[in-house]
XYZ file of C-alpha atoms in Angstrom:
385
model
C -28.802 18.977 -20.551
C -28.521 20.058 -24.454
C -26.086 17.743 -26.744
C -23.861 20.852 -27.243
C -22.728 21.305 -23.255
C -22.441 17.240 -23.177
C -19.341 17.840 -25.407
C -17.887 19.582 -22.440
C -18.036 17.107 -19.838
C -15.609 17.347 -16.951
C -15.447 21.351 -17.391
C -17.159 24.664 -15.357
C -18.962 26.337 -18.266
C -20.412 29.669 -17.577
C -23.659 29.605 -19.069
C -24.854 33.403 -18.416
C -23.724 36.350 -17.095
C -25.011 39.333 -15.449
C -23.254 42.483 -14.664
C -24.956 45.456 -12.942
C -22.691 48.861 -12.694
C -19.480 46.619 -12.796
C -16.511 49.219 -13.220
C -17.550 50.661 -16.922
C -20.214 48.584 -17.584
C -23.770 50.020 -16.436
C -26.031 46.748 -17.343
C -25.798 43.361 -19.469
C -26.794 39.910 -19.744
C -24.832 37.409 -21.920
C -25.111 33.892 -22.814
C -22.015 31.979 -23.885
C -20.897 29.800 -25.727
C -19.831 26.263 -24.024
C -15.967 26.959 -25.937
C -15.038 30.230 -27.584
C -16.558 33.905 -26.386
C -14.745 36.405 -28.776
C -15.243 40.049 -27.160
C -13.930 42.901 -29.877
C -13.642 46.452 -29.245
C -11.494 48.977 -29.177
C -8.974 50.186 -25.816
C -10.864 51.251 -22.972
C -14.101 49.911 -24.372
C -15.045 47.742 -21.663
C -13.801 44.300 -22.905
C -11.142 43.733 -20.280
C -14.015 44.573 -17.460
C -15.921 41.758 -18.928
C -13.260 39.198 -18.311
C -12.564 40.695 -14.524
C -16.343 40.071 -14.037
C -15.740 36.228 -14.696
C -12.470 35.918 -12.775
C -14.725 37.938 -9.792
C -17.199 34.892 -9.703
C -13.877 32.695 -8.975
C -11.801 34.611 -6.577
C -14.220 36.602 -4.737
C -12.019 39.830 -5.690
C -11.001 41.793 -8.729
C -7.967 40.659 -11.303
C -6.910 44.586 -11.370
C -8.770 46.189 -8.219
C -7.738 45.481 -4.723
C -10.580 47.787 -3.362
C -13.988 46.527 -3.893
C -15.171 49.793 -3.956
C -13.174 50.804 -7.011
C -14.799 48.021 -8.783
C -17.916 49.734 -8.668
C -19.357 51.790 -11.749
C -18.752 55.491 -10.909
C -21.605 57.582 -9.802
C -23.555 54.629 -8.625
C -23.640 52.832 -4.731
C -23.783 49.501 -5.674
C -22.721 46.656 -8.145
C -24.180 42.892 -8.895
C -22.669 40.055 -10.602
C -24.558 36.923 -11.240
C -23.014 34.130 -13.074
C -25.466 30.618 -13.986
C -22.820 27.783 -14.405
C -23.188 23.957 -15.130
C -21.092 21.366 -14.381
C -20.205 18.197 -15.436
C -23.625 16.173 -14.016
C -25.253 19.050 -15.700
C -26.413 20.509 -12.530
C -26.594 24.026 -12.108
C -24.524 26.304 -10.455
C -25.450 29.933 -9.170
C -22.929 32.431 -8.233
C -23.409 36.031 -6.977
C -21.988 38.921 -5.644
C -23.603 42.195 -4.343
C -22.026 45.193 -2.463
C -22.464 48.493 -1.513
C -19.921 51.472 -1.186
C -19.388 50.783 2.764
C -20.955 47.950 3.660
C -19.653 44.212 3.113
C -19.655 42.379 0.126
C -22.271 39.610 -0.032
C -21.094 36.330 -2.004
C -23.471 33.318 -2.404
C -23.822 29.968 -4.137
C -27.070 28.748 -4.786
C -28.253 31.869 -3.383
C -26.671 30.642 0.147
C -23.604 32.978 1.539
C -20.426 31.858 2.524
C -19.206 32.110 5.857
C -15.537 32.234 4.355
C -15.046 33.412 1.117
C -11.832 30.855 1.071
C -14.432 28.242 0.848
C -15.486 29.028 -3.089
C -11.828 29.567 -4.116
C -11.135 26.454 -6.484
C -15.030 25.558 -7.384
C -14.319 27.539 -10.537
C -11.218 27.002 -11.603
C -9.896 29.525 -13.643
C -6.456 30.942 -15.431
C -6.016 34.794 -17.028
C -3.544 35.318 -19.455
C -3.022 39.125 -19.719
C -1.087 42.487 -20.517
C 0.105 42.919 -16.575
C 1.137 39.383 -17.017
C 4.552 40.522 -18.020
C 5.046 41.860 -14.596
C 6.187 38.195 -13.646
C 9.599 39.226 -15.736
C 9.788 42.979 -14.603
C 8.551 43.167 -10.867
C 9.195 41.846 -7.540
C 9.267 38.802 -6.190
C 5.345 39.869 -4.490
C 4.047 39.096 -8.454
C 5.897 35.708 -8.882
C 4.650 34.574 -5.243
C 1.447 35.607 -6.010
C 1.429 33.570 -8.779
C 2.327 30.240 -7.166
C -0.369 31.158 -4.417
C -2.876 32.393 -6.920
C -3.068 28.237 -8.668
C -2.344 26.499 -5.353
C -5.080 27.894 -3.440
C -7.338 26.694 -6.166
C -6.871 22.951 -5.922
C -5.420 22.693 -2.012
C -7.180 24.678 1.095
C -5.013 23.790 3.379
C -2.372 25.996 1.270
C -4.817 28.763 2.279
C -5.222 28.584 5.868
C -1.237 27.703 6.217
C -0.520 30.990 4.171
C -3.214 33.382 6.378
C -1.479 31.232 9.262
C 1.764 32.516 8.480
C 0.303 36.020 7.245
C -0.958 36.480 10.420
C 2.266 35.752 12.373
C 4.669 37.302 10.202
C 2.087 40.407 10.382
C 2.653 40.131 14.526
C 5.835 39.410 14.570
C 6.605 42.691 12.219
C 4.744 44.815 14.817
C 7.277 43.688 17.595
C 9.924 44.148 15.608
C 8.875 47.593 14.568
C 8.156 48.547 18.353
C 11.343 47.234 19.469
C 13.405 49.582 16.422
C 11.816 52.494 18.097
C 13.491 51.727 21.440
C 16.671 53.737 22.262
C 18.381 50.374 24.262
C 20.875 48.814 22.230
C 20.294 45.428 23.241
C 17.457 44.445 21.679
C 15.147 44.962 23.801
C 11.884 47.060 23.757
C 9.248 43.608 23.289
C 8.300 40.464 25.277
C 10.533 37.655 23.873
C 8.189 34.760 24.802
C 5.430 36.753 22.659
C 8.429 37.156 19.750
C 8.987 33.049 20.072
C 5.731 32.358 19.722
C 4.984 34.366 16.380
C 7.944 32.998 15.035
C 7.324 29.464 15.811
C 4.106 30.297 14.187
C 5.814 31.526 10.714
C 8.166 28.492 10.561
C 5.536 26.066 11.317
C 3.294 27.793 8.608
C 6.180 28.714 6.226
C 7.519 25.185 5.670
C 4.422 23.782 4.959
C 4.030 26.802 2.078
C 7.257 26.074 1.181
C 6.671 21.821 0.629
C 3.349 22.795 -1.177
C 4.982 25.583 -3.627
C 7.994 23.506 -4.147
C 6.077 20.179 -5.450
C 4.470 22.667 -7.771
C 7.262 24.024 -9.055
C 8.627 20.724 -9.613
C 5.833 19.443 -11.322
C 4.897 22.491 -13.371
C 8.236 23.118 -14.717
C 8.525 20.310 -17.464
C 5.113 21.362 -18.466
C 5.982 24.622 -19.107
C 8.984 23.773 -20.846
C 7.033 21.778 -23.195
C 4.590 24.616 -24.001
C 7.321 27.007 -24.772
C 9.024 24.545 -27.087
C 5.855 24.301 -28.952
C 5.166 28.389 -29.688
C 8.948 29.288 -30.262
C 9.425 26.141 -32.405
C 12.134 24.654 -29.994
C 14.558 27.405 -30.580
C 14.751 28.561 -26.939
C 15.888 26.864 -24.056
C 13.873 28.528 -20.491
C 14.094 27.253 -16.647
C 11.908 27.792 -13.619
C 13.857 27.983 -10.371
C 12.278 28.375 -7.080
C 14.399 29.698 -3.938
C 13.862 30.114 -0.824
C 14.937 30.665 2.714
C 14.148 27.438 4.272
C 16.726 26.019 1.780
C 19.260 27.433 4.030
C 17.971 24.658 7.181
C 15.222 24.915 9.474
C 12.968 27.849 9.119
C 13.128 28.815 12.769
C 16.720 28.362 12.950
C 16.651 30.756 9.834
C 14.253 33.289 11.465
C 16.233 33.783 14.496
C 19.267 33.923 12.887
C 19.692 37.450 12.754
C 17.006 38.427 14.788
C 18.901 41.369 15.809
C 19.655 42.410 12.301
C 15.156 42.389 12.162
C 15.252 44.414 15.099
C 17.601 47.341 13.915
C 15.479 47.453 10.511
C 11.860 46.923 12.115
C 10.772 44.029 10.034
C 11.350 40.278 8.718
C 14.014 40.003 6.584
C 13.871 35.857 6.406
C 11.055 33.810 5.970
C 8.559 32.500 2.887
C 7.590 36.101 2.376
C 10.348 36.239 0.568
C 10.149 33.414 -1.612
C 11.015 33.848 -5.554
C 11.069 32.075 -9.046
C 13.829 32.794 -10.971
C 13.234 32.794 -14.687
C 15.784 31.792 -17.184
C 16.441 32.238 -20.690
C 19.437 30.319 -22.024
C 20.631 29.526 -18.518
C 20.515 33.455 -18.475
C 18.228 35.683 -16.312
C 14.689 36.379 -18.608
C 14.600 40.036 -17.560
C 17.836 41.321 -18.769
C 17.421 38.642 -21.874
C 14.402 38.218 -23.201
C 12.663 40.589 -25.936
C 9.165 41.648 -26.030
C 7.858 38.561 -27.941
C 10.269 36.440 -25.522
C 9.043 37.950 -22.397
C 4.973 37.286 -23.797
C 5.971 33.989 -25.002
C 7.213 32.925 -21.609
C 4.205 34.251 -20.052
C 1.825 32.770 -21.682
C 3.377 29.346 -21.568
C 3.456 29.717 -18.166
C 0.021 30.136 -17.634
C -0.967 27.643 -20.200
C 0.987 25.326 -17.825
C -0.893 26.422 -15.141
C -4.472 25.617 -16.939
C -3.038 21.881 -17.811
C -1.798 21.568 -14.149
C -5.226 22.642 -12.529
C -7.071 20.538 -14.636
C -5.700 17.267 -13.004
C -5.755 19.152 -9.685
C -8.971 20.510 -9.532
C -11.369 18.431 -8.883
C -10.680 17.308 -12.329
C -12.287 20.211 -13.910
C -11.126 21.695 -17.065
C -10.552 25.393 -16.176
C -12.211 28.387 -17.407
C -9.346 30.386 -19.942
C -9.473 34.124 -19.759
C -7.265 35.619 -23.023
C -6.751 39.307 -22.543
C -5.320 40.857 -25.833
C -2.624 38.044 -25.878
C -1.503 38.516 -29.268
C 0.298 41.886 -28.872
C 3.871 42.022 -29.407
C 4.108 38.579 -31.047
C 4.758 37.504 -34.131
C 2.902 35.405 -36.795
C 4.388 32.127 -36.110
C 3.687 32.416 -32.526
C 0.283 33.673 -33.031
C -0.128 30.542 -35.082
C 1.321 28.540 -32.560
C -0.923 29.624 -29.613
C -4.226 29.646 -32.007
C -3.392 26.005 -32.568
C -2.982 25.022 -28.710
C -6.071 26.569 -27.458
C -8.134 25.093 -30.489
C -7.660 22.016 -29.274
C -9.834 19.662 -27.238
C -7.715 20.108 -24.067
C -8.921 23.368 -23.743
C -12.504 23.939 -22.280
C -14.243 27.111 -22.256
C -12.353 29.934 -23.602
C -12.953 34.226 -23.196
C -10.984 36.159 -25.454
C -10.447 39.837 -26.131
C -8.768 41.577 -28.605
C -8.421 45.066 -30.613
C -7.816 42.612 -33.922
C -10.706 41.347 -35.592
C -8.456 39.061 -38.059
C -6.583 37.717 -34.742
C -9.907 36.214 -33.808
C -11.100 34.809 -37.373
C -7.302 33.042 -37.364
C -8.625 31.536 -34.451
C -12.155 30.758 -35.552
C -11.158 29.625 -38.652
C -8.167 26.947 -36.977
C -11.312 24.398 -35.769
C -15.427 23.831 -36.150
C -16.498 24.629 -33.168
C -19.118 26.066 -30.976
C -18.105 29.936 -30.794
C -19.979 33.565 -30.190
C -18.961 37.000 -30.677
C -19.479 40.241 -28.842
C -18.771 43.735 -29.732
C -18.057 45.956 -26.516
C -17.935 49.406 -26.971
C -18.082 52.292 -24.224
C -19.172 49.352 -21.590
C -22.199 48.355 -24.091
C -21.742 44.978 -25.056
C -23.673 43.294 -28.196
C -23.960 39.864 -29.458
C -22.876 39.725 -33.126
């Protein structure tokens, strides 16, 4: 293993890429740097598609794409990703993906393929800071959920069989629900209550262990977050992080079959960890209706800058992999400053950036001496400067 990646013990790097009629991008192979990957370029370019091919090799999915198929360069019936990794022994690591319009997507380690995809999740840890990030302020609860399952499911898999656990149930139970709406009785009936029972035993069993495992995180992230706040506004904001939660209202079954008529008249669950939220707090006040735009990206990113110091003692002990998509947008300079300093340090691992801003990036490059490379991306053609 070469002195340079030696630096980097205890960290993922991503050695070399290769993308193959990924979204925009027809072909390209890039080798990285073992800290800071600087991809410049203008809107649309292509640079954002470069990041989603990294966070692919993690999650087994698209960042922006739900269908695999839209993920696939137009025109064209198949795409490849390949990414060479080494970890901290300085063994390597080879990750793949392959699919075809149709036909299911094949993703391998070591050229092996998993049974269960949920079997990668957390080898490569990872955290994306971007753009859609600020839908965590302006959306539904779906986004902030997502988020606490999103880092969870990378350092515990037993948070992701409880969740498809109580997917699966709550998915059931919905079904029954919806079938028994449809009936013209008045009592309820319309569905086999011993069938009803069971699903929802299922979801409260299921639920409350989501609910202990997203609640210790909560508790343990929030301070951290605070703290990274306090450092890029300078101290001159005060933010929470509150989770709530059905089964904070007693037993989840007891909770579930509460108003069990109430689920039958409207065909689906009204109670349960599906509806789980994080309240965020400016001032003691709600974020959304407080926060500006450099408020609402400042809470953001220390939230997911919380997240990348949280799985790194989680993981497996492995510094994460930071994706930085156009971050600096709607701040200002001390905050800029602020941020450049944090992710110069040495607690940081392996960083991807994009930006529009050339000068954004020298700021950054200029902040520390160390090991960096740049790439210009422009329609999906991406060149090492």
């Amino acid at each position: 293993m070469s002195a340079l990646f030696r630096n980097f013990a205890g960290a993922m790097i991503l050695r070399s890429l290769s993308i193959l009629n990924y979204k925009n991008i027809s072909e390209a192979s890039l080798s990285f740097s073992p800290k800071m990957n600087c991809f410049i370029g203008h809107n649309g370019a292509g640079k954002t598609n470069v990041l989603d091919a990294v966070y692919y090799l993690s999650f087994c999915r698209s960042a922006t794409n739900p269908v695999d198929a839209q993920v696939i360069r137009h025109d064209e019936q198949y795409c490849m990703i390949e990414g060479k990794y080494e970890n901290e022994q300085g063994d390597e690591e080879l990750v793949s993906c392959g699919m075809k319009r149709g036909v299911r997507k094949h993703f391998k380690r070591n050229k092996k393929e998993y049974k269960r995809l949920s079997e990668h999740i957390g080898l490569i840890p990872l955290v994306v800071v971007a753009p859609a990030d600020t839908l965590l302020i302006e959306g539904g609860g779906e986004e902030r959920r997502r988020l606490m399952d999103v880092v969870i499911s990378q350092y515990d898999h037993s948070y992701i069989d409880a969740l498809a656990r109580y997917n699966n149930a709550h998915q059931q139970r919905n079904t029954l629900l919806k079938a028994a709406s449809g009936d013209e009785r008045s009592d309820g009936g319309g569905y086999d209550p011993l069938l009803m029972q069971l699903w929802e035993e299922q979801m409260a069993e299921a639920g409350e262990t989501l609910y202990r495992k997203r609640a210790a995180f909560v508790d343990e992230l929030t301070p951290v977050f605070q703290r990274y706040y306090e450092q890029i506004s300078g101290g001159h904001e005060q933010v929470g992080l509150q989770y709530v939660s059905h089964c904070q209202r007693g037993p989840l079954l007891e909770v579930i079959q509460r108003d069990r008529h109430k689920d039958v008249a409207v065909g689906y669950s009204l109670h349960g960890v599906h509806r789980d939220d994080l309240v965020f707090t400016l001032g003691g006040h709600p974020m959304r209706r407080e926060g500006s735009q450099g408020q609402n990206k400042t809470y953001v990113v220390a939230l997911k800058l919380a997240q990348f110091e949280f799985l790194k003692r989680t993981a497996s002990q492995t510094t994460p992999l930071l994706l930085l998509d156009d971050i600096f947008d709607k701040l200002d300079a001390d905050r800029v400053e602020q941020i450049v300093r944090l992710v110069s340090g040495d607690s940081f691992g392996q960083i991807f950036i994009t930006d529009t801003n050339r000068d954004h990036l020298d700021r950054i490059l200029a902040a520390a001496a160390f090991d960096h490379k740049i790439f210009h991306v422009a329609d999906g053609v991406i060149t090492a400067q």
